[in-house]
Amino acid sequence: MDLKNVKTFICVAELGSFTRAAERLGFSQSTVSFQVKQLESELGVRLFERIHHTVNLTEQGREVLRYAHRLDKLTKELDNDLRADKEMVGHIRLAMADSLCDRLERAFHGFWQRYPGISLKIISAGTEEMFRLLNHNEVDLVLTLDNRIYDRSYVILREERVGTHFVAAAGHPLAGKQRLSVQEVVRQPFLLTERGMSYRRLLDEKLAASALEVSPLLETGNVETICRLVEQGDGCSFLPDYATEPAVAAGRLARLAVEDFTVEVWKQLFCHRDKWISPQMQAVIDCCAAI
């Protein structure tokens, strides 16, 4: 069995398109079609159904894909073992929540000094788009900041619960109150991350369940900017604790004591269950622990 044909078959199955597979692999479409036909002929089964310009796996195709992924993993493991004494090189694609991007500098400080042969591509996206990219093998890893996600199609590599609070400047009138209702808080001017993104979406959903909403004066993906403006007394915000911890510890920000209002947010790192975790991926996974 020609391994090139197997890899081409996997690519077509992931992308659902002979044309897109050809673009990714750098082949002509006719070459991709020929390689798939060779594999079909060798196995004696039809792998794809082509109806009205759509490409879907047949039942036999889905079964072959499971074995193809295993074969691809074994091939990569063999190649890695043979290169064990060489410099670690590779290209890793990481999709992550926009609100986590600010933490990259600290997480990857010194990473490229240790692994100069590894290049990293960061893709900022919403949760739904991140998993679409993962399903089509357009990224290797996904780092979410969202509700807790379980899906048998993915492997949870790391996860931790992230604390979140309403915050205001330390001198704000609400900062000294021991018991606040969410209704009191949402009447304040707000500065928030963009609508529909990670914990902002969860906040909006939680408020909507109580027939409440926030109309922010400012929306931006830059959490550090929000923190600085809130410190200056320009309004309130709702942010993860890791983003506000330095300012809270320094006495510039205060976490508001809002009663009976909890938004559960989880930071989770995923790969697809069919993905082989190479040493290069493992190096990035280890660095993500600091994000």
Short mmCIF file of C-alpha atoms in Angstrom, two decimals:
data_model
loop_
_atom_site.label_atom_id
_atom_site.label_comp_id
_atom_site.label_asym_id
_atom_site.label_seq_id
_atom_site.Cartn_x
_atom_site.Cartn_y
_atom_site.Cartn_z
CA MET A 1 0.00 0.00 0.00
CA ASP A 2 1.44 3.36 -1.07
CA LEU A 3 1.62 5.67 1.97
CA LYS A 4 1.29 8.74 -0.29
CA ASN A 5 -2.13 7.49 -1.38
CA VAL A 6 -3.15 6.94 2.24
CA LYS A 7 -2.12 10.49 3.21
CA THR A 8 -3.98 11.91 0.21
CA PHE A 9 -7.10 9.94 1.17
CA ILE A 10 -6.94 11.31 4.74
CA CYS A 11 -6.59 14.87 3.45
CA VAL A 12 -9.60 14.56 1.10
CA ALA A 13 -11.68 13.03 3.92
CA GLU A 14 -10.76 15.80 6.37
CA LEU A 15 -11.43 18.65 3.94
CA GLY A 16 -14.38 17.06 2.11
CA SER A 17 -12.97 18.30 -1.17
CA PHE A 18 -10.58 17.02 -3.83
CA THR A 19 -9.84 20.61 -4.85
CA ARG A 20 -8.93 21.80 -1.34
CA ALA A 21 -6.88 18.66 -0.73
CA ALA A 22 -4.92 19.32 -3.92
CA GLU A 23 -4.24 22.91 -2.79
CA ARG A 24 -3.01 21.79 0.64
CA LEU A 25 -0.84 18.97 -0.72
CA GLY A 26 0.54 20.98 -3.62
CA PHE A 27 -0.75 18.47 -6.18
CA SER A 28 -3.00 18.86 -9.20
CA GLN A 29 -6.61 17.77 -8.70
CA SER A 30 -6.10 14.99 -11.25
CA THR A 31 -3.19 13.62 -9.18
CA VAL A 32 -5.32 13.58 -6.03
CA SER A 33 -8.15 11.80 -7.87
CA PHE A 34 -5.70 9.27 -9.33
CA GLN A 35 -4.16 8.48 -5.94
CA VAL A 36 -7.59 7.95 -4.35
CA LYS A 37 -8.64 5.70 -7.25
CA GLN A 38 -5.42 3.71 -6.82
CA LEU A 39 -6.25 3.16 -3.15
CA GLU A 40 -9.86 2.23 -3.99
CA SER A 41 -8.63 -0.26 -6.56
CA GLU A 42 -6.12 -1.81 -4.17
CA LEU A 43 -8.68 -2.17 -1.36
CA GLY A 44 -11.56 -3.15 -3.65
CA VAL A 45 -13.98 -0.64 -2.11
CA ARG A 46 -15.41 2.74 -2.97
CA LEU A 47 -14.19 5.36 -0.51
CA PHE A 48 -16.19 8.45 -1.51
CA GLU A 49 -19.59 9.33 -2.92
CA ARG A 50 -19.58 12.34 -5.25
CA ILE A 51 -23.06 13.85 -5.52
CA HIS A 52 -23.85 17.40 -6.73
CA HIS A 53 -20.28 18.63 -6.16
CA THR A 54 -20.20 17.23 -2.61
CA VAL A 55 -17.72 14.61 -1.41
CA ASN A 56 -18.76 12.27 1.39
CA LEU A 57 -17.20 9.13 2.82
CA THR A 58 -18.98 5.85 2.15
CA GLU A 59 -19.51 3.42 5.02
CA GLN A 60 -16.42 1.49 3.87
CA GLY A 61 -14.60 4.81 3.53
CA ARG A 62 -15.26 5.69 7.18
CA GLU A 63 -13.89 2.31 8.25
CA VAL A 64 -10.80 2.72 6.07
CA LEU A 65 -10.27 6.23 7.49
CA ARG A 66 -9.97 4.85 11.03
CA TYR A 67 -7.22 2.47 9.90
CA ALA A 68 -5.59 5.18 7.77
CA HIS A 69 -5.24 7.44 10.81
CA ARG A 70 -3.63 4.61 12.78
CA LEU A 71 -1.21 3.91 9.92
CA ASP A 72 -0.36 7.61 9.66
CA LYS A 73 0.33 7.75 13.41
CA LEU A 74 2.62 4.72 13.25
CA THR A 75 4.49 6.18 10.29
CA LYS A 76 5.08 9.44 12.15
CA GLU A 77 6.20 7.62 15.29
CA LEU A 78 8.69 5.57 13.26
CA ASP A 79 10.03 8.69 11.56
CA ASN A 80 10.38 10.41 14.94
CA ASP A 81 12.23 7.44 16.46
CA LEU A 82 14.67 7.42 13.57
CA ARG A 83 15.27 11.16 14.07
CA ALA A 84 15.53 10.98 17.86
CA ASP A 85 19.12 12.15 17.87
CA LYS A 86 18.43 15.15 15.63
CA GLU A 87 17.25 18.67 16.42
CA MET A 88 13.54 18.95 17.16
CA VAL A 89 11.95 20.68 14.18
CA GLY A 90 8.40 21.18 12.99
CA HIS A 91 5.45 23.53 12.53
CA ILE A 92 2.61 23.52 15.09
CA ARG A 93 -0.73 25.28 14.60
CA LEU A 94 -2.55 26.43 17.75
CA ALA A 95 -6.05 27.90 17.75
CA MET A 96 -6.91 29.80 20.90
CA ALA A 97 -9.42 32.18 22.45
CA ASP A 98 -8.67 35.80 21.63
CA SER A 99 -8.73 36.73 25.32
CA LEU A 100 -5.84 34.33 26.02
CA CYS A 101 -3.54 35.84 23.41
CA ASP A 102 -2.34 38.52 25.84
CA ARG A 103 -0.71 35.76 27.91
CA LEU A 104 1.45 34.44 25.07
CA GLU A 105 4.48 36.59 25.86
CA ARG A 106 4.87 35.13 29.34
CA ALA A 107 4.01 31.56 28.31
CA PHE A 108 6.45 31.39 25.43
CA HIS A 109 9.29 33.37 26.98
CA GLY A 110 12.37 31.35 26.19
CA PHE A 111 10.41 28.75 24.17
CA TRP A 112 12.19 29.49 20.92
CA GLN A 113 15.57 29.59 22.64
CA ARG A 114 14.96 26.04 23.77
CA TYR A 115 13.26 24.87 20.55
CA PRO A 116 14.62 27.04 17.72
CA GLY A 117 13.50 24.48 15.13
CA ILE A 118 9.80 24.68 16.05
CA SER A 119 7.69 27.33 14.36
CA LEU A 120 4.31 28.16 15.83
CA LYS A 121 1.24 29.61 14.14
CA ILE A 122 -1.38 31.17 16.43
CA ILE A 123 -4.97 31.43 15.14
CA SER A 124 -7.41 33.51 17.19
CA ALA A 125 -10.99 32.29 16.85
CA GLY A 126 -14.25 31.58 18.62
CA THR A 127 -14.89 28.12 20.07
CA GLU A 128 -17.07 26.85 17.23
CA GLU A 129 -14.56 27.93 14.59
CA MET A 130 -11.65 26.42 16.54
CA PHE A 131 -13.26 22.98 16.54
CA ARG A 132 -14.12 23.29 12.84
CA LEU A 133 -10.44 23.89 12.16
CA LEU A 134 -9.49 20.94 14.39
CA ASN A 135 -11.93 18.62 12.61
CA HIS A 136 -10.42 19.56 9.23
CA ASN A 137 -6.83 19.20 10.50
CA GLU A 138 -6.20 22.89 9.86
CA VAL A 139 -4.87 23.23 13.42
CA ASP A 140 -3.10 20.75 15.69
CA LEU A 141 -4.25 22.06 19.08
CA VAL A 142 -7.17 24.07 20.42
CA LEU A 143 -7.06 26.14 23.62
CA THR A 144 -10.53 27.25 24.69
CA LEU A 145 -11.84 29.57 27.38
CA ASP A 146 -15.48 28.57 27.56
CA ASN A 147 -17.92 26.29 29.33
CA ARG A 148 -16.59 22.82 30.11
CA ILE A 149 -16.55 20.75 26.93
CA TYR A 150 -16.67 16.97 26.61
CA ASP A 151 -16.65 15.23 23.24
CA ARG A 152 -15.34 11.76 22.42
CA SER A 153 -13.91 13.09 19.17
CA TYR A 154 -11.28 15.05 21.12
CA VAL A 155 -8.66 14.38 23.78
CA ILE A 156 -8.54 16.80 26.72
CA LEU A 157 -4.83 17.39 27.25
CA ARG A 158 -5.15 19.93 30.06
CA GLU A 159 -8.02 21.66 31.81
CA GLU A 160 -8.59 23.97 34.75
CA ARG A 161 -11.45 26.06 36.04
CA VAL A 162 -10.95 29.80 35.69
CA GLY A 163 -12.38 32.21 38.27
CA THR A 164 -14.30 35.23 36.98
CA HIS A 165 -15.60 38.37 38.71
CA PHE A 166 -17.15 41.73 38.11
CA VAL A 167 -14.46 44.33 38.79
CA ALA A 168 -14.26 48.08 39.34
CA ALA A 169 -11.64 50.62 40.39
CA ALA A 170 -10.69 50.30 44.05
CA GLY A 171 -12.28 53.68 44.77
CA HIS A 172 -15.56 52.91 42.98
CA PRO A 173 -18.74 53.33 45.15
CA LEU A 174 -19.61 49.63 44.68
CA ALA A 175 -16.14 48.40 45.66
CA GLY A 176 -16.72 48.74 49.40
CA LYS A 177 -20.11 47.00 49.52
CA GLN A 178 -20.22 43.51 50.98
CA ARG A 179 -23.43 42.38 49.29
CA LEU A 180 -24.41 43.46 45.79
CA SER A 181 -27.19 42.29 43.51
CA VAL A 182 -26.42 41.72 39.86
CA GLN A 183 -29.17 44.23 39.04
CA GLU A 184 -27.18 46.96 40.83
CA VAL A 185 -24.02 46.10 38.99
CA VAL A 186 -25.39 45.94 35.43
CA ARG A 187 -26.71 49.51 35.75
CA GLN A 188 -23.09 50.71 35.76
CA PRO A 189 -21.19 51.70 32.58
CA PHE A 190 -19.28 48.66 31.31
CA LEU A 191 -16.16 47.89 29.31
CA LEU A 192 -16.14 44.34 27.95
CA THR A 193 -14.50 41.95 25.55
CA GLU A 194 -16.22 41.43 22.21
CA ARG A 195 -19.72 39.93 22.12
CA GLY A 196 -19.91 36.21 21.40
CA MET A 197 -16.34 35.50 22.53
CA SER A 198 -15.58 33.00 25.33
CA TYR A 199 -16.53 34.24 28.82
CA ARG A 200 -18.30 37.34 27.42
CA ARG A 201 -20.77 35.01 25.71
CA LEU A 202 -21.27 33.04 28.92
CA LEU A 203 -21.87 36.30 30.82
CA ASP A 204 -24.50 37.42 28.31
CA GLU A 205 -26.23 34.03 28.47
CA LYS A 206 -26.30 34.10 32.28
CA LEU A 207 -27.72 37.63 32.33
CA ALA A 208 -30.30 36.80 29.67
CA ALA A 209 -31.59 33.95 31.85
CA SER A 210 -32.54 36.65 34.40
CA ALA A 211 -33.90 39.01 31.73
CA LEU A 212 -30.87 41.29 32.12
CA GLU A 213 -28.26 42.60 29.71
CA VAL A 214 -25.27 44.91 29.54
CA SER A 215 -24.75 47.56 26.86
CA PRO A 216 -21.02 48.30 27.09
CA LEU A 217 -19.47 51.68 26.40
CA LEU A 218 -16.44 49.91 24.94
CA GLU A 219 -15.83 46.47 23.42
CA THR A 220 -12.30 45.30 22.67
CA GLY A 221 -10.37 42.04 22.57
CA ASN A 222 -7.49 43.62 24.47
CA VAL A 223 -7.99 42.65 28.11
CA GLU A 224 -5.03 44.73 29.32
CA THR A 225 -6.64 47.87 27.85
CA ILE A 226 -9.88 47.10 29.66
CA CYS A 227 -8.05 46.64 32.96
CA ARG A 228 -6.22 49.97 32.63
CA LEU A 229 -9.40 51.89 31.80
CA VAL A 230 -11.35 50.30 34.66
CA GLU A 231 -8.49 51.14 37.05
CA GLN A 232 -8.92 54.78 36.01
CA GLY A 233 -12.58 54.67 37.06
CA ASP A 234 -14.05 54.60 33.54
CA GLY A 235 -16.55 51.84 34.36
CA CYS A 236 -16.91 48.23 35.47
CA SER A 237 -16.02 45.01 33.71
CA PHE A 238 -16.35 41.24 33.91
CA LEU A 239 -13.00 39.50 33.56
CA PRO A 240 -11.16 36.28 34.43
CA ASP A 241 -9.21 36.42 37.67
CA TYR A 242 -5.86 35.76 36.00
CA ALA A 243 -6.24 39.03 34.07
CA THR A 244 -7.07 41.15 37.12
CA GLU A 245 -4.86 39.51 39.76
CA PRO A 246 -1.89 41.94 39.50
CA ALA A 247 -4.13 45.03 39.77
CA VAL A 248 -6.21 43.53 42.59
CA ALA A 249 -3.07 42.59 44.53
CA ALA A 250 -1.74 46.14 44.05
CA GLY A 251 -5.01 47.66 45.29
CA ARG A 252 -5.91 49.30 41.98
CA LEU A 253 -8.90 47.06 41.20
CA ALA A 254 -11.55 45.49 43.40
CA ARG A 255 -13.61 42.35 42.74
CA LEU A 256 -17.25 43.11 43.41
CA ALA A 257 -19.15 40.94 45.91
CA VAL A 258 -22.14 40.03 43.71
CA GLU A 259 -24.54 37.59 45.34
CA ASP A 260 -25.87 34.44 43.64
CA PHE A 261 -24.12 35.07 40.34
CA THR A 262 -21.53 32.58 39.11
CA VAL A 263 -20.30 32.08 35.57
CA GLU A 264 -18.41 28.81 35.22
CA VAL A 265 -15.50 29.15 32.80
CA TRP A 266 -12.95 26.47 31.91
CA LYS A 267 -9.64 26.67 30.11
CA GLN A 268 -9.16 23.46 28.11
CA LEU A 269 -6.53 22.26 25.67
CA PHE A 270 -7.61 19.73 23.05
CA CYS A 271 -6.30 17.69 20.17
CA HIS A 272 -8.27 15.41 17.87
CA ARG A 273 -8.46 11.79 19.03
CA ASP A 274 -6.88 10.68 15.73
CA LYS A 275 -3.93 13.07 16.09
CA TRP A 276 -0.51 11.70 16.94
CA ILE A 277 1.13 13.81 19.63
CA SER A 278 4.62 14.40 18.29
CA PRO A 279 7.46 15.63 20.53
CA GLN A 280 7.04 19.03 18.87
CA MET A 281 3.36 19.09 19.85
CA GLN A 282 4.21 17.95 23.36
CA ALA A 283 6.66 20.85 23.72
CA VAL A 284 3.88 23.31 22.81
CA ILE A 285 1.41 21.49 25.10
CA ASP A 286 3.83 21.89 28.01
CA CYS A 287 4.23 25.61 27.27
CA CYS A 288 0.45 26.06 27.15
CA ALA A 289 0.34 25.15 30.84
CA ALA A 290 1.60 28.67 31.56
CA ILE A 291 -1.08 30.42 29.50
#
